[in-house]
Amino acid sequence: MAGYYDIDDILAEEELVPSVFQHDANGVGLFDSSDDTDKVIAGSRAELPFWLVRELYLRQLISIRVPPCFDRDSKTREEIGADAAHVDLKSRCAYFYTLGCKIAPLIGDKTIGPFLLVAFRTRYREVLIKAHTLSLSVAPKYLILLTNEEAKLYEAGQSSIVAFKKWRMGGPRFQMAPVLGRKRKPT
Amino acid sequence: MYGRKASELVKEFATSEPGQLSTFNNDLYSQVLEECEGHLLHLQPLMRKIQEHENELKDKRSSEDATEDSEDERRKTEAEKTIIQTALKSDQFGALVHHLSLVRNKRCLMAYVYNRAEVVRSLGWMVDNVLPEEIDEKLSSSEKEYFKNHVATLQSYMSELDLHLTVDTVPPKDPYIKVRVKEDIGEVALSDQVANLAQHAIMFLRRTDAEQYITQGQMEELTS
C-alpha cells in the first residue's frame, strides 16, 4: 500500500464508484440533502468515493458496479483495443491505473489486470516518444489525454531530455533556488 | 458529500508546482475541522443507540432463557428481536460511515500539513536562515516556527561538525568561478578577500563564497 501521506494515493481514492445500498443507514443525511429524515434506505443508489466503498463493500453493506471505464463490455475497452494511445483516459478516470489496481482485487474481476497492462504498454511507448520529441507548443494538446500517472512519466521524460541537453552544451552549474524563482503576486 | 472539502485541500497542494508553496489555506483547513466536529456529533448518538439496542437484545435473550413460553409468544419475541437487530445494523452502518469519514479527513489534513512541512524543510537547505518575504507570508505561524527551529538545528549541527553542508552540493570543477552581481550587496568579507559587491560588477570569486549568493538569486554564474 502506498504511504499514508501520499498525495496521489489520496486523490486516487477520491474517484467515484457507482454503488447501491444493501441496508438502511441511520444518521447519514448528506448523500441526499433534500431528505431530512437523516437516513439512507436500502436500495438507494449513489456514487461513493473509493475510500468509503472499500470498507463498506468488504462488510457487504453496499454492492458496487464496476466504474464504466473498467467495465467488461464498455466503450473504453473497445477503444483501448483499437488504438490505446489516443484514447482520452483522463476525462474518464484521472487515476486510471491506480484505481484499476485497487478495484480489481476487491471485486475479483480477473480481466481488469491484463486490460490495464495492455493499455499501459501501448500508451507508455507513445508517452515516451512524445516526451522526447514533442515541442512545447504542441504538448498541451497531447497532455490532456494522459492520466495523472502518465503525465508524471511524461514530465520525467522531458526533464531527462532537458538535463541531457544541458549536460551536452555545458552551462552554469549553480542555479538560483527554484523556490525563489517565481515572483508571482500572492493571490 | 463527506470528505469533499478535505480532498479539495489536498488537490490544492497537488496542483501547485512541486517545490513551490502556496498560501496556507486556513479557511478550508478550519472548514474541514468543522466537518470533523459534525461527524463526531453524529457519531455519538449513534454509538449510544447501538449500546441501547445491544442491551435490549441481551435482556430479551436472558428472559427467553428464564421462562418457558408458548409457541406464539416465542414467535413474537423472535420477531421483535429481528426488528431490533435490523435497527442495530442500520445504526452500525451509519456510525461506520461517519467513522470512515473522520479517518479520511484526518488523513487528508495530515497529508496536507506533512507535505508542506517537507517543502519547508527543504527551504532550510536552499536559502540561508532568513526567508524572503514573499515566501514568509505564505506560511502559517506554526510552519514559520518549524522553519526557524529546523534551520537552528541544521546550523548547530554544522557548527558541531565544523563543516558547511549547504555549499558545494554540486561537485566543483574549479575552485574559482566568474559571477555577475545582480543586486547591490555592498562590502563583504569573503574567505580570501574583502570585496565590494556592487550591482553589475563581474568578479572572480571562490565557489564557496559565491554559492550562497547565487542560490539566493543575488548573483548569477557566467560561463565563457
mmCIF file with all atom_site columns, C-alpha atoms in Angstrom, chain B residues 3-207:
data_model
loop_
_atom_site.group_PDB
_atom_site.id
_atom_site.type_symbol
_atom_site.label_atom_id
_atom_site.label_alt_id
_atom_site.label_comp_id
_atom_site.label_asym_id
_atom_site.label_entity_id
_atom_site.label_seq_id
_atom_site.pdbx_PDB_ins_code
_atom_site.Cartn_x
_atom_site.Cartn_y
_atom_site.Cartn_z
_atom_site.occupancy
_atom_site.B_iso_or_equiv
_atom_site.pdbx_formal_charge
_atom_site.auth_seq_id
_atom_site.auth_comp_id
_atom_site.auth_asym_id
_atom_site.auth_atom_id
_atom_site.pdbx_PDB_model_num
ATOM 1   C CA . GLY B 1 3   ? -14.720 14.318  2.713   1.00 0.00 ? 3   GLY B CA 1
ATOM 2   C CA . ARG B 1 4   ? -15.110 16.612  -0.290  1.00 0.00 ? 4   ARG B CA 1
ATOM 3   C CA . LYS B 1 5   ? -13.546 19.647  1.360   1.00 0.00 ? 5   LYS B CA 1
ATOM 4   C CA . ALA B 1 6   ? -10.587 17.677  2.651   1.00 0.00 ? 6   ALA B CA 1
ATOM 5   C CA . SER B 1 7   ? -9.829  16.365  -0.796  1.00 0.00 ? 7   SER B CA 1
ATOM 6   C CA . GLU B 1 8   ? -10.031 19.897  -2.171  1.00 0.00 ? 8   GLU B CA 1
ATOM 7   C CA . LEU B 1 9   ? -7.326  20.841  0.278   1.00 0.00 ? 9   LEU B CA 1
ATOM 8   C CA . VAL B 1 10  ? -5.113  18.016  -0.918  1.00 0.00 ? 10  VAL B CA 1
ATOM 9   C CA . LYS B 1 11  ? -5.878  18.819  -4.532  1.00 0.00 ? 11  LYS B CA 1
ATOM 10  C CA . GLU B 1 12  ? -4.813  22.389  -3.964  1.00 0.00 ? 12  GLU B CA 1
ATOM 11  C CA . PHE B 1 13  ? -1.430  21.180  -2.779  1.00 0.00 ? 13  PHE B CA 1
ATOM 12  C CA . ALA B 1 14  ? -1.159  18.755  -5.689  1.00 0.00 ? 14  ALA B CA 1
ATOM 13  C CA . THR B 1 15  ? -1.805  21.412  -8.322  1.00 0.00 ? 15  THR B CA 1
ATOM 14  C CA . SER B 1 16  ? 0.821   23.805  -7.001  1.00 0.00 ? 16  SER B CA 1
ATOM 15  C CA . GLU B 1 17  ? 4.138   23.235  -8.721  1.00 0.00 ? 17  GLU B CA 1
ATOM 16  C CA . PRO B 1 18  ? 6.490   20.811  -6.996  1.00 0.00 ? 18  PRO B CA 1
ATOM 17  C CA . GLY B 1 19  ? 8.785   22.550  -4.557  1.00 0.00 ? 19  GLY B CA 1
ATOM 18  C CA . GLN B 1 20  ? 6.629   25.669  -4.526  1.00 0.00 ? 20  GLN B CA 1
ATOM 19  C CA . LEU B 1 21  ? 4.330   26.661  -1.739  1.00 0.00 ? 21  LEU B CA 1
ATOM 20  C CA . SER B 1 22  ? 1.005   28.363  -1.988  1.00 0.00 ? 22  SER B CA 1
ATOM 21  C CA . THR B 1 23  ? -0.521  30.292  0.867   1.00 0.00 ? 23  THR B CA 1
ATOM 22  C CA . PHE B 1 24  ? -1.608  28.105  3.750   1.00 0.00 ? 24  PHE B CA 1
ATOM 23  C CA . ASN B 1 25  ? -5.337  27.683  3.260   1.00 0.00 ? 25  ASN B CA 1
ATOM 24  C CA . ASN B 1 26  ? -6.541  28.491  6.743   1.00 0.00 ? 26  ASN B CA 1
ATOM 25  C CA . ASP B 1 27  ? -10.095 28.913  5.609   1.00 0.00 ? 27  ASP B CA 1
ATOM 26  C CA . LEU B 1 28  ? -10.550 25.500  4.050   1.00 0.00 ? 28  LEU B CA 1
ATOM 27  C CA . TYR B 1 29  ? -8.466  23.888  6.765   1.00 0.00 ? 29  TYR B CA 1
ATOM 28  C CA . SER B 1 30  ? -10.786 25.089  9.515   1.00 0.00 ? 30  SER B CA 1
ATOM 29  C CA . GLN B 1 31  ? -13.815 24.131  7.433   1.00 0.00 ? 31  GLN B CA 1
ATOM 30  C CA . VAL B 1 32  ? -12.553 20.561  7.316   1.00 0.00 ? 32  VAL B CA 1
ATOM 31  C CA . LEU B 1 33  ? -12.028 20.627  11.064  1.00 0.00 ? 33  LEU B CA 1
ATOM 32  C CA . GLU B 1 34  ? -15.604 21.823  11.446  1.00 0.00 ? 34  GLU B CA 1
ATOM 33  C CA . GLU B 1 35  ? -16.786 18.938  9.313   1.00 0.00 ? 35  GLU B CA 1
ATOM 34  C CA . CYS B 1 36  ? -14.931 16.586  11.639  1.00 0.00 ? 36  CYS B CA 1
ATOM 35  C CA . GLU B 1 37  ? -16.781 18.083  14.609  1.00 0.00 ? 37  GLU B CA 1
ATOM 36  C CA . GLY B 1 38  ? -20.019 17.467  12.749  1.00 0.00 ? 38  GLY B CA 1
ATOM 37  C CA . HIS B 1 39  ? -19.146 13.813  12.215  1.00 0.00 ? 39  HIS B CA 1
ATOM 38  C CA . LEU B 1 40  ? -18.406 13.449  15.893  1.00 0.00 ? 40  LEU B CA 1
ATOM 39  C CA . LEU B 1 41  ? -21.777 14.960  16.767  1.00 0.00 ? 41  LEU B CA 1
ATOM 40  C CA . HIS B 1 42  ? -23.474 12.425  14.534  1.00 0.00 ? 42  HIS B CA 1
ATOM 41  C CA . LEU B 1 43  ? -21.351 9.582   15.771  1.00 0.00 ? 43  LEU B CA 1
ATOM 42  C CA . GLN B 1 44  ? -22.027 9.955   19.489  1.00 0.00 ? 44  GLN B CA 1
ATOM 43  C CA . PRO B 1 45  ? -25.820 9.490   19.488  1.00 0.00 ? 45  PRO B CA 1
ATOM 44  C CA . LEU B 1 46  ? -25.427 6.586   17.075  1.00 0.00 ? 46  LEU B CA 1
ATOM 45  C CA . MET B 1 47  ? -22.994 4.924   19.433  1.00 0.00 ? 47  MET B CA 1
ATOM 46  C CA . ARG B 1 48  ? -25.417 5.443   22.303  1.00 0.00 ? 48  ARG B CA 1
ATOM 47  C CA . LYS B 1 49  ? -28.216 3.896   20.285  1.00 0.00 ? 49  LYS B CA 1
ATOM 48  C CA . ILE B 1 50  ? -26.083 0.912   19.373  1.00 0.00 ? 50  ILE B CA 1
ATOM 49  C CA . GLN B 1 51  ? -25.370 0.392   23.057  1.00 0.00 ? 51  GLN B CA 1
ATOM 50  C CA . GLU B 1 52  ? -29.082 0.574   23.882  1.00 0.00 ? 52  GLU B CA 1
ATOM 51  C CA . HIS B 1 53  ? -30.029 -1.900  21.211  1.00 0.00 ? 53  HIS B CA 1
ATOM 52  C CA . GLU B 1 54  ? -27.400 -4.312  22.351  1.00 0.00 ? 54  GLU B CA 1
ATOM 53  C CA . ASN B 1 55  ? -28.648 -4.112  25.917  1.00 0.00 ? 55  ASN B CA 1
ATOM 54  C CA . GLU B 1 56  ? -32.207 -4.730  24.772  1.00 0.00 ? 56  GLU B CA 1
ATOM 55  C CA . LEU B 1 57  ? -31.135 -7.770  22.842  1.00 0.00 ? 57  LEU B CA 1
ATOM 56  C CA . LYS B 1 58  ? -29.291 -9.086  25.845  1.00 0.00 ? 58  LYS B CA 1
ATOM 57  C CA . ASP B 1 59  ? -32.362 -8.602  28.039  1.00 0.00 ? 59  ASP B CA 1
ATOM 58  C CA . LYS B 1 60  ? -34.547 -10.416 25.557  1.00 0.00 ? 60  LYS B CA 1
ATOM 59  C CA . ARG B 1 61  ? -32.163 -13.318 25.414  1.00 0.00 ? 61  ARG B CA 1
ATOM 60  C CA . SER B 1 62  ? -31.894 -13.730 29.162  1.00 0.00 ? 62  SER B CA 1
ATOM 61  C CA . SER B 1 63  ? -35.660 -13.515 29.700  1.00 0.00 ? 63  SER B CA 1
ATOM 62  C CA . GLU B 1 64  ? -36.114 -16.082 26.971  1.00 0.00 ? 64  GLU B CA 1
ATOM 63  C CA . ASP B 1 65  ? -33.818 -18.477 28.711  1.00 0.00 ? 65  ASP B CA 1
ATOM 64  C CA . ALA B 1 66  ? -35.553 -17.987 32.052  1.00 0.00 ? 66  ALA B CA 1
ATOM 65  C CA . THR B 1 67  ? -39.160 -18.589 31.041  1.00 0.00 ? 67  THR B CA 1
ATOM 66  C CA . GLU B 1 68  ? -40.767 -21.338 29.056  1.00 0.00 ? 68  GLU B CA 1
ATOM 67  C CA . ASP B 1 69  ? -43.078 -19.541 26.624  1.00 0.00 ? 69  ASP B CA 1
ATOM 68  C CA . SER B 1 70  ? -45.785 -20.874 24.419  1.00 0.00 ? 70  SER B CA 1
ATOM 69  C CA . GLU B 1 71  ? -45.137 -21.191 20.709  1.00 0.00 ? 71  GLU B CA 1
ATOM 70  C CA . ASP B 1 72  ? -46.967 -17.939 19.987  1.00 0.00 ? 72  ASP B CA 1
ATOM 71  C CA . GLU B 1 73  ? -45.015 -15.816 22.392  1.00 0.00 ? 73  GLU B CA 1
ATOM 72  C CA . ARG B 1 74  ? -41.735 -17.225 21.309  1.00 0.00 ? 74  ARG B CA 1
ATOM 73  C CA . ARG B 1 75  ? -42.545 -16.253 17.749  1.00 0.00 ? 75  ARG B CA 1
ATOM 74  C CA . LYS B 1 76  ? -43.409 -12.778 18.917  1.00 0.00 ? 76  LYS B CA 1
ATOM 75  C CA . THR B 1 77  ? -40.117 -12.231 20.744  1.00 0.00 ? 77  THR B CA 1
ATOM 76  C CA . GLU B 1 78  ? -38.297 -13.677 17.784  1.00 0.00 ? 78  GLU B CA 1
ATOM 77  C CA . ALA B 1 79  ? -39.909 -11.060 15.537  1.00 0.00 ? 79  ALA B CA 1
ATOM 78  C CA . GLU B 1 80  ? -39.080 -8.293  17.979  1.00 0.00 ? 80  GLU B CA 1
ATOM 79  C CA . LYS B 1 81  ? -35.509 -9.435  18.059  1.00 0.00 ? 81  LYS B CA 1
ATOM 80  C CA . THR B 1 82  ? -35.168 -9.245  14.283  1.00 0.00 ? 82  THR B CA 1
ATOM 81  C CA . ILE B 1 83  ? -36.543 -5.700  14.314  1.00 0.00 ? 83  ILE B CA 1
ATOM 82  C CA . ILE B 1 84  ? -34.011 -4.648  16.907  1.00 0.00 ? 84  ILE B CA 1
ATOM 83  C CA . GLN B 1 85  ? -31.257 -6.369  15.032  1.00 0.00 ? 85  GLN B CA 1
ATOM 84  C CA . THR B 1 86  ? -32.083 -4.538  11.803  1.00 0.00 ? 86  THR B CA 1
ATOM 85  C CA . ALA B 1 87  ? -32.179 -1.234  13.657  1.00 0.00 ? 87  ALA B CA 1
ATOM 86  C CA . LEU B 1 88  ? -28.868 -2.119  15.254  1.00 0.00 ? 88  LEU B CA 1
ATOM 87  C CA . LYS B 1 89  ? -27.317 -2.856  11.909  1.00 0.00 ? 89  LYS B CA 1
ATOM 88  C CA . SER B 1 90  ? -28.604 0.429   10.441  1.00 0.00 ? 90  SER B CA 1
ATOM 89  C CA . ASP B 1 91  ? -27.071 2.340   13.312  1.00 0.00 ? 91  ASP B CA 1
ATOM 90  C CA . GLN B 1 92  ? -23.814 0.498   12.951  1.00 0.00 ? 92  GLN B CA 1
ATOM 91  C CA . PHE B 1 93  ? -23.809 1.264   9.237   1.00 0.00 ? 93  PHE B CA 1
ATOM 92  C CA . GLY B 1 94  ? -24.327 4.958   9.902   1.00 0.00 ? 94  GLY B CA 1
ATOM 93  C CA . ALA B 1 95  ? -21.676 5.011   12.592  1.00 0.00 ? 95  ALA B CA 1
ATOM 94  C CA . LEU B 1 96  ? -19.246 3.265   10.259  1.00 0.00 ? 96  LEU B CA 1
ATOM 95  C CA . VAL B 1 97  ? -19.769 5.864   7.545   1.00 0.00 ? 97  VAL B CA 1
ATOM 96  C CA . HIS B 1 98  ? -19.062 8.674   9.994   1.00 0.00 ? 98  HIS B CA 1
ATOM 97  C CA . HIS B 1 99  ? -16.063 6.871   11.392  1.00 0.00 ? 99  HIS B CA 1
ATOM 98  C CA . LEU B 1 100 ? -14.599 6.319   7.935   1.00 0.00 ? 100 LEU B CA 1
ATOM 99  C CA . SER B 1 101 ? -15.190 9.947   7.030   1.00 0.00 ? 101 SER B CA 1
ATOM 100 C CA . LEU B 1 102 ? -13.350 11.048  10.157  1.00 0.00 ? 102 LEU B CA 1
ATOM 101 C CA . VAL B 1 103 ? -10.407 8.806   9.334   1.00 0.00 ? 103 VAL B CA 1
ATOM 102 C CA . ARG B 1 104 ? -10.392 10.070  5.782   1.00 0.00 ? 104 ARG B CA 1
ATOM 103 C CA . ASN B 1 105 ? -10.489 13.718  6.816   1.00 0.00 ? 105 ASN B CA 1
ATOM 104 C CA . LYS B 1 106 ? -7.673  13.109  9.235   1.00 0.00 ? 106 LYS B CA 1
ATOM 105 C CA . ARG B 1 107 ? -5.570  11.547  6.514   1.00 0.00 ? 107 ARG B CA 1
ATOM 106 C CA . CYS B 1 108 ? -6.156  14.485  4.173   1.00 0.00 ? 108 CYS B CA 1
ATOM 107 C CA . LEU B 1 109 ? -5.293  17.058  6.824   1.00 0.00 ? 109 LEU B CA 1
ATOM 108 C CA . MET B 1 110 ? -2.186  15.171  7.881   1.00 0.00 ? 110 MET B CA 1
ATOM 109 C CA . ALA B 1 111 ? -1.029  14.783  4.300   1.00 0.00 ? 111 ALA B CA 1
ATOM 110 C CA . TYR B 1 112 ? -1.526  18.494  3.643   1.00 0.00 ? 112 TYR B CA 1
ATOM 111 C CA . VAL B 1 113 ? 0.483   19.538  6.674   1.00 0.00 ? 113 VAL B CA 1
ATOM 112 C CA . TYR B 1 114 ? 3.136   16.862  6.210   1.00 0.00 ? 114 TYR B CA 1
ATOM 113 C CA . ASN B 1 115 ? 3.827   17.591  2.571   1.00 0.00 ? 115 ASN B CA 1
ATOM 114 C CA . ARG B 1 116 ? 4.041   21.296  3.219   1.00 0.00 ? 116 ARG B CA 1
ATOM 115 C CA . ALA B 1 117 ? 6.428   20.650  6.084   1.00 0.00 ? 117 ALA B CA 1
ATOM 116 C CA . GLU B 1 118 ? 8.627   18.716  3.690   1.00 0.00 ? 118 GLU B CA 1
ATOM 117 C CA . VAL B 1 119 ? 8.873   21.740  1.397   1.00 0.00 ? 119 VAL B CA 1
ATOM 118 C CA . VAL B 1 120 ? 9.566   23.989  4.361   1.00 0.00 ? 120 VAL B CA 1
ATOM 119 C CA . ARG B 1 121 ? 12.379  21.683  5.439   1.00 0.00 ? 121 ARG B CA 1
ATOM 120 C CA . SER B 1 122 ? 13.940  21.757  2.004   1.00 0.00 ? 122 SER B CA 1
ATOM 121 C CA . LEU B 1 123 ? 13.866  25.555  2.143   1.00 0.00 ? 123 LEU B CA 1
ATOM 122 C CA . GLY B 1 124 ? 16.235  25.338  5.089   1.00 0.00 ? 124 GLY B CA 1
ATOM 123 C CA . TRP B 1 125 ? 18.859  23.863  2.782   1.00 0.00 ? 125 TRP B CA 1
ATOM 124 C CA . MET B 1 126 ? 18.398  26.288  -0.073  1.00 0.00 ? 126 MET B CA 1
ATOM 125 C CA . VAL B 1 127 ? 18.065  29.700  1.485   1.00 0.00 ? 127 VAL B CA 1
ATOM 126 C CA . ASP B 1 128 ? 20.074  30.721  4.480   1.00 0.00 ? 128 ASP B CA 1
ATOM 127 C CA . ASN B 1 129 ? 18.371  31.356  7.763   1.00 0.00 ? 129 ASN B CA 1
ATOM 128 C CA . VAL B 1 130 ? 16.173  34.233  6.578   1.00 0.00 ? 130 VAL B CA 1
ATOM 129 C CA . LEU B 1 131 ? 13.101  33.536  4.461   1.00 0.00 ? 131 LEU B CA 1
ATOM 130 C CA . PRO B 1 132 ? 12.328  36.005  1.694   1.00 0.00 ? 132 PRO B CA 1
ATOM 131 C CA . GLU B 1 133 ? 9.185   37.969  2.363   1.00 0.00 ? 133 GLU B CA 1
ATOM 132 C CA . GLU B 1 134 ? 7.097   36.534  -0.458  1.00 0.00 ? 134 GLU B CA 1
ATOM 133 C CA . ILE B 1 135 ? 7.552   33.030  0.899   1.00 0.00 ? 135 ILE B CA 1
ATOM 134 C CA . ASP B 1 136 ? 7.321   34.013  4.526   1.00 0.00 ? 136 ASP B CA 1
ATOM 135 C CA . GLU B 1 137 ? 3.811   35.356  4.144   1.00 0.00 ? 137 GLU B CA 1
ATOM 136 C CA . LYS B 1 138 ? 2.593   32.091  2.673   1.00 0.00 ? 138 LYS B CA 1
ATOM 137 C CA . LEU B 1 139 ? 3.443   30.073  5.753   1.00 0.00 ? 139 LEU B CA 1
ATOM 138 C CA . SER B 1 140 ? 1.206   29.568  8.736   1.00 0.00 ? 140 SER B CA 1
ATOM 139 C CA . SER B 1 141 ? 2.615   30.623  12.095  1.00 0.00 ? 141 SER B CA 1
ATOM 140 C CA . SER B 1 142 ? 3.454   27.082  13.145  1.00 0.00 ? 142 SER B CA 1
ATOM 141 C CA . GLU B 1 143 ? 5.219   26.497  9.843   1.00 0.00 ? 143 GLU B CA 1
ATOM 142 C CA . LYS B 1 144 ? 7.343   29.599  10.473  1.00 0.00 ? 144 LYS B CA 1
ATOM 143 C CA . GLU B 1 145 ? 8.216   28.235  13.865  1.00 0.00 ? 145 GLU B CA 1
ATOM 144 C CA . TYR B 1 146 ? 9.076   24.898  12.278  1.00 0.00 ? 146 TYR B CA 1
ATOM 145 C CA . PHE B 1 147 ? 11.345  26.538  9.730   1.00 0.00 ? 147 PHE B CA 1
ATOM 146 C CA . LYS B 1 148 ? 13.130  28.544  12.404  1.00 0.00 ? 148 LYS B CA 1
ATOM 147 C CA . ASN B 1 149 ? 13.739  25.503  14.540  1.00 0.00 ? 149 ASN B CA 1
ATOM 148 C CA . HIS B 1 150 ? 14.812  23.379  11.605  1.00 0.00 ? 150 HIS B CA 1
ATOM 149 C CA . VAL B 1 151 ? 17.339  25.959  10.472  1.00 0.00 ? 151 VAL B CA 1
ATOM 150 C CA . ALA B 1 152 ? 18.642  26.325  14.015  1.00 0.00 ? 152 ALA B CA 1
ATOM 151 C CA . THR B 1 153 ? 19.119  22.562  14.273  1.00 0.00 ? 153 THR B CA 1
ATOM 152 C CA . LEU B 1 154 ? 20.894  22.497  10.944  1.00 0.00 ? 154 LEU B CA 1
ATOM 153 C CA . GLN B 1 155 ? 23.164  25.350  11.969  1.00 0.00 ? 155 GLN B CA 1
ATOM 154 C CA . SER B 1 156 ? 24.087  23.819  15.284  1.00 0.00 ? 156 SER B CA 1
ATOM 155 C CA . TYR B 1 157 ? 24.827  20.514  13.587  1.00 0.00 ? 157 TYR B CA 1
ATOM 156 C CA . MET B 1 158 ? 27.064  22.213  11.056  1.00 0.00 ? 158 MET B CA 1
ATOM 157 C CA . SER B 1 159 ? 28.927  24.167  13.713  1.00 0.00 ? 159 SER B CA 1
ATOM 158 C CA . GLU B 1 160 ? 29.401  20.943  15.644  1.00 0.00 ? 160 GLU B CA 1
ATOM 159 C CA . LEU B 1 161 ? 30.889  19.291  12.581  1.00 0.00 ? 161 LEU B CA 1
ATOM 160 C CA . ASP B 1 162 ? 32.711  22.479  11.667  1.00 0.00 ? 162 ASP B CA 1
ATOM 161 C CA . LEU B 1 163 ? 31.616  21.899  8.074   1.00 0.00 ? 163 LEU B CA 1
ATOM 162 C CA . HIS B 1 164 ? 29.361  23.981  5.886   1.00 0.00 ? 164 HIS B CA 1
ATOM 163 C CA . LEU B 1 165 ? 26.967  21.414  4.436   1.00 0.00 ? 165 LEU B CA 1
ATOM 164 C CA . THR B 1 166 ? 24.821  23.657  2.300   1.00 0.00 ? 166 THR B CA 1
ATOM 165 C CA . VAL B 1 167 ? 27.641  24.683  -0.054  1.00 0.00 ? 167 VAL B CA 1
ATOM 166 C CA . ASP B 1 168 ? 29.130  22.576  -2.819  1.00 0.00 ? 168 ASP B CA 1
ATOM 167 C CA . THR B 1 169 ? 26.056  20.472  -3.367  1.00 0.00 ? 169 THR B CA 1
ATOM 168 C CA . VAL B 1 170 ? 27.293  20.258  -6.968  1.00 0.00 ? 170 VAL B CA 1
ATOM 169 C CA . PRO B 1 171 ? 30.859  18.906  -7.159  1.00 0.00 ? 171 PRO B CA 1
ATOM 170 C CA . PRO B 1 172 ? 33.164  21.754  -8.248  1.00 0.00 ? 172 PRO B CA 1
ATOM 171 C CA . LYS B 1 173 ? 35.306  21.691  -11.385 1.00 0.00 ? 173 LYS B CA 1
ATOM 172 C CA . ASP B 1 174 ? 37.339  24.720  -10.480 1.00 0.00 ? 174 ASP B CA 1
ATOM 173 C CA . PRO B 1 175 ? 37.666  26.476  -7.127  1.00 0.00 ? 175 PRO B CA 1
ATOM 174 C CA . TYR B 1 176 ? 37.000  29.868  -8.736  1.00 0.00 ? 176 TYR B CA 1
ATOM 175 C CA . ILE B 1 177 ? 34.098  30.954  -10.885 1.00 0.00 ? 177 ILE B CA 1
ATOM 176 C CA . LYS B 1 178 ? 33.107  34.083  -12.728 1.00 0.00 ? 178 LYS B CA 1
ATOM 177 C CA . VAL B 1 179 ? 29.924  35.723  -11.492 1.00 0.00 ? 179 VAL B CA 1
ATOM 178 C CA . ARG B 1 180 ? 27.862  38.781  -12.145 1.00 0.00 ? 180 ARG B CA 1
ATOM 179 C CA . VAL B 1 181 ? 26.328  40.579  -9.184  1.00 0.00 ? 181 VAL B CA 1
ATOM 180 C CA . LYS B 1 182 ? 22.628  41.215  -9.736  1.00 0.00 ? 182 LYS B CA 1
ATOM 181 C CA . GLU B 1 183 ? 21.771  43.195  -6.646  1.00 0.00 ? 183 GLU B CA 1
ATOM 182 C CA . ASP B 1 184 ? 23.762  45.646  -4.593  1.00 0.00 ? 184 ASP B CA 1
ATOM 183 C CA . ILE B 1 185 ? 25.195  43.673  -1.714  1.00 0.00 ? 185 ILE B CA 1
ATOM 184 C CA . GLY B 1 186 ? 27.907  46.024  -0.500  1.00 0.00 ? 186 GLY B CA 1
ATOM 185 C CA . GLU B 1 187 ? 31.268  45.493  1.153   1.00 0.00 ? 187 GLU B CA 1
ATOM 186 C CA . VAL B 1 188 ? 31.565  41.870  2.242   1.00 0.00 ? 188 VAL B CA 1
ATOM 187 C CA . ALA B 1 189 ? 34.418  39.959  3.854   1.00 0.00 ? 189 ALA B CA 1
ATOM 188 C CA . LEU B 1 190 ? 34.885  36.778  1.812   1.00 0.00 ? 190 LEU B CA 1
ATOM 189 C CA . SER B 1 191 ? 37.142  33.929  2.750   1.00 0.00 ? 191 SER B CA 1
ATOM 190 C CA . ASP B 1 192 ? 40.125  35.227  0.794   1.00 0.00 ? 192 ASP B CA 1
ATOM 191 C CA . GLN B 1 193 ? 39.429  38.927  0.264   1.00 0.00 ? 193 GLN B CA 1
ATOM 192 C CA . VAL B 1 194 ? 37.213  41.837  1.164   1.00 0.00 ? 194 VAL B CA 1
ATOM 193 C CA . ALA B 1 195 ? 35.166  42.646  -1.916  1.00 0.00 ? 195 ALA B CA 1
ATOM 194 C CA . ASN B 1 196 ? 32.756  45.387  -2.851  1.00 0.00 ? 196 ASN B CA 1
ATOM 195 C CA . LEU B 1 197 ? 29.830  43.577  -4.421  1.00 0.00 ? 197 LEU B CA 1
ATOM 196 C CA . ALA B 1 198 ? 28.184  46.375  -6.351  1.00 0.00 ? 198 ALA B CA 1
ATOM 197 C CA . GLN B 1 199 ? 25.406  45.786  -8.853  1.00 0.00 ? 199 GLN B CA 1
ATOM 198 C CA . HIS B 1 200 ? 26.506  44.595  -12.338 1.00 0.00 ? 200 HIS B CA 1
ATOM 199 C CA . ALA B 1 201 ? 30.060  44.001  -11.175 1.00 0.00 ? 201 ALA B CA 1
ATOM 200 C CA . ILE B 1 202 ? 31.681  40.964  -12.762 1.00 0.00 ? 202 ILE B CA 1
ATOM 201 C CA . MET B 1 203 ? 34.007  39.219  -10.387 1.00 0.00 ? 203 MET B CA 1
ATOM 202 C CA . PHE B 1 204 ? 36.109  36.150  -9.968  1.00 0.00 ? 204 PHE B CA 1
ATOM 203 C CA . LEU B 1 205 ? 35.161  34.547  -6.673  1.00 0.00 ? 205 LEU B CA 1
ATOM 204 C CA . ARG B 1 206 ? 35.686  31.373  -4.783  1.00 0.00 ? 206 ARG B CA 1
ATOM 205 C CA . ARG B 1 207 ? 32.848  28.975  -5.479  1.00 0.00 ? 207 ARG B CA 1
#
